[in-house]
Amino acid sequence: MSGSLPFYQKHHRHYDRGYRSREAQSAVSQYQQTSSTYSSQSKSSSKGIAASFTALDESSLSPLTKRAKPTYLAMDKENQIIGYVVPIYRGSQEYASGLSDTEEARLKGSSGYMARRGLFSSAMEMERSEHHTSRRSVMRESAERISLTKRIHDNEEYHKRMNEDNLMHTPEFVIKPRSHTVWEKQCVRLHCTVSGWPEPRVVWYKNNVSIDPMANPGKYKLESKYNVHSLEINRCDFDDTAQYRVSAMNSKGELSAFASVVVKRFKGEVDESLPVPSQHGWACEYGITFETHVVDKFGVSFGREGETLSLGCTVVIYPNLQRYKPEIEWFRDDKLLTPSKWIQTHWSGDQATLTLTHLNKEDEGLYTLRVTTKSGYETHSAYVFVRDADAEVEGAPGSPLDVVCQDANKDYIIISWKQPAVDGGSAILGYFVDRCEVGTTNWIQCNDTPVKFARYPVTGLVEGRSYIFRVRAVNKTGMSHPSRVSLPAAAMDPADRARKGTSAPWTGQIIVTEEEPAEGVVPSKPCELTITEATRNYVVLSWKPPGEKGHEGIMYYVEKCVAGSDSWQRVNTEIPVKSPRFALFDLAEGKSYSFRVRACNSAGVGEPSEPTEPTTVGDKLDIPAAPGRVVPTRNTDTSVVVSWEASKDAKELIGYYIESSLVGKNQWEPCNNKPVKGKRFICHGLTTEESYVFRVRALNAAGLSDFSQESEAIKVKAAIASPAPPFGITVLECERDSMVLAWKQPAFIGGADITGYFVDYREVVGGVPGKWHEANIKSVSERAYRVSELKENMDYQFQVRAANMAGVGIPSAPSEVFRCEEWTIAVPGPPHDLQALEVRKTSLTLLWKPPVYQGRDEVNGYYVDIKEAAAGIEAWRGVNEKACTSRYLKVSNLKEGETYVFRVRAQNKAGVSKPSEATEPVLADTKPGTKDMVVDVDDDGVVSLVFECSLMTPDSKFVWSKNYEEMTENPRMTIETKGGKSRAIFNNLDVEDIGIYSCIVTHTDGASGSYALTEEGVKELLKVSHDHKFPIIPLKTELAVELQEKGRVRFWLQAEKISANGKVEYVFNDNVISQGEKYKMNFDKNTGVIEMFMDSLSNQDEGTYTFQLQDGKATNQSSLVLIGDVFKQLQKEAEFQRKEWTRKQGPHFVEYLSYEVTPDCIVRLRCKVGNMKKDSVALWYKDGREIKANEKLDFSEGVLNLEIAQISRKDSGVYETIVKDDRGKDTSKLNLTDQGFKDLMNQVFSVIANSSTPLKIQSTEEGIRLYTFVNYYNDELHVTWKYKDSAIAFSDRIKSGVVGEQLWLQISEPTEKDKGKYAIEFFDGKGGLQRTVELAGQAFDDAFAEFQRLKAAAIAERNRARVAGGLPDVVTIQEGKALNLTCNISGDPLPEVTWLKNDREMVSDDHYLLKFESGKFASFTITQVNTADSGKYSILVKNKYGTESGEFTVSVFLPDEVPPPSKK
């Protein structure tokens, strides 16, 4: 075993508990063993008398006077046992109630007690009902045990009387409590062993005062089990330093033992991994024991100034009572946090969350969550680091922190702060202090020049006002961000502050009540004048007011005098000082001064105080010396413990800053941004496997010290500790005198390989365990061991310890009691040592070892069972229906993110064994960085399997297996490992190598992979290997031929990859050809393109062409056969290409003449020409007749267009275009006759059809019309109207026609038979296009109704009454004349005629003759006109279809008057 860890690894509060010191482990182990020993020794006796002595055990915990012992036996008058009594609540109380019988009865009768009982009654009612039936059976069994108990008790009493050693005697301390010296925040346990008869009552005292655990919940814990009594003090503080006494008393006497506890104040941090109290206890108030577990814990966190950071844990409390709420508290560096604008806490019922809304460096520290219930508490802690925000100016320092108002009075407030860890790369020149009055946002700088001392008195404040302050650091580069603001402070004396009135929140002003002035008396001199603080910038004086104040508020004048002279100078001449403290500025550094103070009031100035001793102006506080030797020590994979020697003779030390740098980089980064006061710190956030150096500097108010010397370099990796206990001890085989045990590997192996295991055993007789004995002196490497030389039919318990290079770990918990008797069952024993490998998101491989006990026959197969980890035992199900003969199985079809457990059963001819122990829960997930095993074939054809791991540690190793049997020496394979990659090379791959190859990486979180090599896989790999041994140059393309411009022939191929050393031979008909006049060769090694050119092909060039490639040992060739028709076609095409090239030397057609139809049904003849110049000419011809330029001839951008609008059959013909100039000419023709014209017109019809609108329904007075519009109508267009998919036979009732661009179908006088689907089909020579409409249902009804309405309106319009004409507008007539007017009347039926004069109906008489003749003519006659006949006349005709009127005016004049002009 290795030695203990250094001191600083024992006392660090957030140090990993896995690295607990050896002493602490030994102490814990000793206490556990002692407790378990007494537990085991008392089991047998307690088994029979538990019912009788439960109350006695509980009463022994009480620190008060022993009260009557209750009994659970029912007795008659002769004290004979006749029954039993079962209490409602059972269980051992963790804390004594501390109440007498009468007090407890009074408490139970109180309303508070009943309320607390009622709080949980509903929650427990269901549980009581569920256990009611089982309680009856337990009561019957208890009655039987009581009878046996009485006989056993009588027998024991008889033997006690016969044995002198067991006679009644005074208490004795078998083991006395020992004294302890501990650090603050540690836990300490005092324990003792007491004997005596009757059983002594034990009470603990602190400085002779009885200790009551209930008075300080969570502070003390008392336990008494099997004569072992202990007092546990949780999180010791300085007040726990005391003498502790334990008193044991019975009827024979009393005896006490003493132990001292000394609590030292430790400047650093304390290791919370030291023994902690059990934090679950009996809540006697409710009769329930709460168990608290903190899961999903927050870890070490990093943030940056200005960010928001949340810490959270899931808290599980059992039992879960809805109305019960635990006490949730958060601490930072052991200081309770309260909600504020910076801190928010939340409890959701199972989640505790702390949110830091705006991070500052003040928030850095150790955060602790404490969950307190009535049964105890549970805590979790982790460190939070806060980095500086990015500076506004690169190179500016970090912001100061912890701005505090230390001394506040009427005249000034002293502000202190801590210097930042980051200076930006240049020394900090000083600090500026800003103030802001509470309630405003106006920040005012308090000092004109930066101050270096980290304290500064701010003057010029308004008395009674409240202020907040902030500080900024400055260096030669720039200014830092301001610090977090201080808490508000009022400018007033402390005495006045105690008498302050109401604060006005909008200004922060504090209203102070002054004494009423009275008759003034000159005050006496102040006293006890002292210099409380002196720096190079200021001096602070403090004194006591004079005893006689003159019954009026006084003020002070301060005077100074240079040492050696007698010239006193008043400092505050203009404004007297109101408070008995004052800060003086503008003193000459290095000079000595004396000071004195005078009191004054309205009555005058008093005598001066006694002067101070001469004081030299300058910093009295020196910058601390550099810290001493810095020692880093390994901690975890990402952290290092750094300790150092304290700065010598440092005064008012604030703390230390630690910096780290990668070795050789000299780039220093702060490890903490908030000073730590200890001499030890854990630096987190480091990179695993990197080497770092560290340095430290101290700071006080005067400034930062020099850096310490750099530490030695240390590589970041986890420290080594002894392994945790094994677990899951089971029996694999049992014979008459031996048993084979198996166990599971510890969850934590201590960072080093486990070198072996040690097994201990002990006999259990009558339920009482004996002493432990070693089963093996030499450690065993397997997790199974046969323990021999046991006694047949004897009961045994076992424990196992694991060992590594750090030492032997603590033993496991004792196993179950196993009886040593030979197994005779026919089926085999259970398999053991289950292991899950190659865990992926949907699969894993399960391995196991065969049963040690084979049964009657050999094992011939295995079954694997699976279930979800959270499911019950009924969820077990089989993975394989057919037994597998191998000792491994790949389990597939897992659900990603689900957690599973597995077990295995063995089978032989007799049957199936019991299942093995279940595995630990396995999460189906592919971990980041996981890689699968791959097969590789190198350039020499060597086949190998490669497994790569990126999560290796320095101690990791690759372990290769075949069929999951480790390959120690395999002549067929060679293993090569380099870095994080291991390669298993097949020496001579063959079918013998078929199997599953796997690789495990030790000291990782299960990194493993496998590759199944099948027979088909071997064949494929051998083929690939052969290709690699005898390589060929891969070709992207085989040899091909193509024609280029001027009919030039190109032979070419392209290789995928070829080096600069590649060579090519060109072969024609087995003869090598070379570069010359006929053949031109080109070889581009960058692209792998190989070419050969020939200007033309002659008949002698018919044959086979071959390109032969060579690149090192790789070769390839490709051939092309050009003979027969293939060669002739190529030769013909080459000749054509040559002619084409000649044609294109002058103006020519790039695209020959074609046509297109525009959406407007314009036919456009077009062609594209090239190589044109200014004097080039383009001519159009139709049927040999030139088309003139005014016929829309167009030429632009090399395109010739001829547009034909409203094409008709007369436009049919042969069109020709000719381009020519002095270089030559080219011709293009287009035949638009017969079929060509039909195709053109069909395309026109297609455009017309596509432009048609959907068929619509329109009602007319004749019937219903269906119509569609097209963009253009051509007389050649052929359309077909269809009804129900059949062509319509037109008649007088159903007609079709065209009006402009509208095509219509008219259905006159529609009927129900006309309902149905109508369509118009356009013919375009292909599929045509059809537009349809459904004239049925509501559409038909609406159209028919509209038709009826229009028809009726037309009839009415034709037959309504009308006045056809004949009436003038104005009639001028001479008096005495006769007037006769006639108008035509029409209408059917015959209208009624009415004449009106001045809107009054007229009647025919002798003067007015009104006639209506032949039903057509209405006449109006005045036989002899007079002036009375002047007026407005009208005729009104009316029948059932309408009414119409005609008006005229009659004007009568006398014969001698001039008639007015007539109006027409």
Tab-separated table of C-alpha atoms in Angstrom, residues 1303-1417:
chain	number	residue	atom	x	y	z
A	1303	LEU	CA	-66.604	30.682	-79.745
A	1304	TRP	CA	-70.156	29.928	-78.544
A	1305	LEU	CA	-72.807	27.243	-78.364
A	1306	GLN	CA	-76.451	28.436	-78.130
A	1307	ILE	CA	-79.132	26.198	-76.608
A	1308	SER	CA	-82.541	27.728	-77.294
A	1309	GLU	CA	-85.458	26.993	-75.006
A	1310	PRO	CA	-83.444	24.623	-72.772
A	1311	THR	CA	-85.111	21.767	-70.959
A	1312	GLU	CA	-84.152	19.201	-68.331
A	1313	LYS	CA	-82.816	17.013	-71.124
A	1314	ASP	CA	-80.132	19.584	-71.852
A	1315	LYS	CA	-78.464	19.004	-68.465
A	1316	GLY	CA	-75.028	17.388	-68.574
A	1317	LYS	CA	-71.369	17.836	-69.376
A	1318	TYR	CA	-70.492	20.038	-72.378
A	1319	ALA	CA	-67.077	20.337	-73.962
A	1320	ILE	CA	-65.346	22.136	-76.770
A	1321	GLU	CA	-62.456	20.223	-78.335
A	1322	PHE	CA	-59.722	21.963	-80.302
A	1323	PHE	CA	-57.942	19.886	-82.936
A	1324	ASP	CA	-54.148	20.347	-83.218
A	1325	GLY	CA	-53.160	17.143	-85.015
A	1326	LYS	CA	-52.079	15.489	-81.751
A	1327	GLY	CA	-54.036	14.894	-78.605
A	1328	GLY	CA	-55.955	18.110	-78.908
A	1329	LEU	CA	-57.209	20.200	-76.028
A	1330	GLN	CA	-60.620	20.154	-74.398
A	1331	ARG	CA	-62.455	22.687	-72.256
A	1332	THR	CA	-65.431	21.394	-70.320
A	1333	VAL	CA	-68.254	22.738	-68.177
A	1334	GLU	CA	-70.909	20.945	-66.159
A	1335	LEU	CA	-74.407	22.294	-66.982
A	1336	ALA	CA	-76.288	20.551	-64.232
A	1337	GLY	CA	-77.432	20.969	-60.696
A	1338	GLN	CA	-77.306	24.465	-59.280
A	1339	ALA	CA	-75.447	25.768	-62.358
A	1340	PHE	CA	-78.319	24.687	-64.654
A	1341	ASP	CA	-80.966	25.936	-62.221
A	1342	ASP	CA	-79.353	29.367	-61.966
A	1343	ALA	CA	-78.871	29.634	-65.758
A	1344	PHE	CA	-82.407	28.454	-66.488
A	1345	ALA	CA	-83.900	30.907	-63.981
A	1346	GLU	CA	-81.903	33.731	-65.521
A	1347	PHE	CA	-83.079	32.630	-69.000
A	1348	GLN	CA	-86.713	32.737	-67.817
A	1349	ARG	CA	-86.195	36.171	-66.346
A	1350	LEU	CA	-84.573	37.529	-69.517
A	1351	LYS	CA	-87.238	35.943	-71.699
A	1352	ALA	CA	-90.036	37.493	-69.663
A	1353	ALA	CA	-88.269	40.851	-69.732
A	1354	ALA	CA	-87.976	40.672	-73.522
A	1355	ILE	CA	-91.646	39.828	-73.933
A	1356	ALA	CA	-92.594	42.689	-71.633
A	1357	GLU	CA	-90.381	45.066	-73.534
A	1358	ARG	CA	-91.962	44.090	-76.847
A	1359	ASN	CA	-95.633	44.279	-75.708
A	1360	ARG	CA	-95.698	47.163	-73.263
A	1361	ALA	CA	-97.821	50.268	-74.031
A	1362	ARG	CA	-96.077	52.902	-76.151
A	1363	VAL	CA	-96.701	56.369	-77.549
A	1364	ALA	CA	-95.182	56.167	-81.022
A	1365	GLY	CA	-95.121	59.919	-81.887
A	1366	GLY	CA	-97.115	62.733	-83.508
A	1367	LEU	CA	-97.246	65.080	-80.502
A	1368	PRO	CA	-95.205	68.295	-80.571
A	1369	ASP	CA	-93.520	69.711	-77.549
A	1370	VAL	CA	-95.224	73.130	-77.774
A	1371	VAL	CA	-98.297	74.235	-79.729
A	1372	THR	CA	-98.875	77.986	-80.279
A	1373	ILE	CA	-102.332	78.791	-81.556
A	1374	GLN	CA	-104.499	81.922	-82.029
A	1375	GLU	CA	-107.612	82.239	-79.984
A	1376	GLY	CA	-110.729	81.063	-81.797
A	1377	LYS	CA	-108.913	78.528	-83.928
A	1378	ALA	CA	-109.401	74.742	-83.698
A	1379	LEU	CA	-106.554	72.422	-82.559
A	1380	ASN	CA	-106.274	68.786	-83.660
A	1381	LEU	CA	-103.346	66.463	-82.606
A	1382	THR	CA	-102.987	62.770	-83.394
A	1383	CYS	CA	-100.399	60.158	-82.138
A	1384	ASN	CA	-99.809	56.426	-82.716
A	1385	ILE	CA	-100.469	54.007	-79.853
A	1386	SER	CA	-99.133	50.407	-79.643
A	1387	GLY	CA	-99.218	47.633	-77.122
A	1388	ASP	CA	-100.514	44.099	-76.507
A	1389	PRO	CA	-103.001	43.892	-74.918
A	1390	LEU	CA	-104.583	47.111	-76.156
A	1391	PRO	CA	-103.543	49.973	-73.869
A	1392	GLU	CA	-105.856	52.242	-71.940
A	1393	VAL	CA	-105.598	55.946	-73.071
A	1394	THR	CA	-105.989	58.851	-70.680
A	1395	TRP	CA	-105.571	62.598	-71.459
A	1396	LEU	CA	-104.463	65.024	-68.781
A	1397	LYS	CA	-104.437	68.812	-68.527
A	1398	ASN	CA	-102.185	70.248	-65.929
A	1399	ASP	CA	-101.995	66.740	-64.421
A	1400	ARG	CA	-105.747	66.416	-64.174
A	1401	GLU	CA	-107.691	63.857	-66.157
A	1402	MET	CA	-109.769	65.216	-69.037
A	1403	VAL	CA	-113.193	64.058	-70.196
A	1404	SER	CA	-114.317	64.234	-73.817
A	1405	ASP	CA	-117.067	66.850	-74.410
A	1406	ASP	CA	-118.084	69.346	-77.056
A	1407	HIS	CA	-115.054	71.518	-76.380
A	1408	TYR	CA	-112.508	68.728	-76.012
A	1409	LEU	CA	-112.913	65.833	-78.380
A	1410	LEU	CA	-110.847	62.799	-77.214
A	1411	LYS	CA	-110.827	59.757	-79.513
A	1412	PHE	CA	-108.982	56.361	-79.717
A	1413	GLU	CA	-109.633	54.678	-83.034
A	1414	SER	CA	-108.686	51.296	-84.471
A	1415	GLY	CA	-106.558	50.582	-81.398
A	1416	LYS	CA	-103.711	52.544	-82.983
A	1417	PHE	CA	-104.588	56.220	-83.251
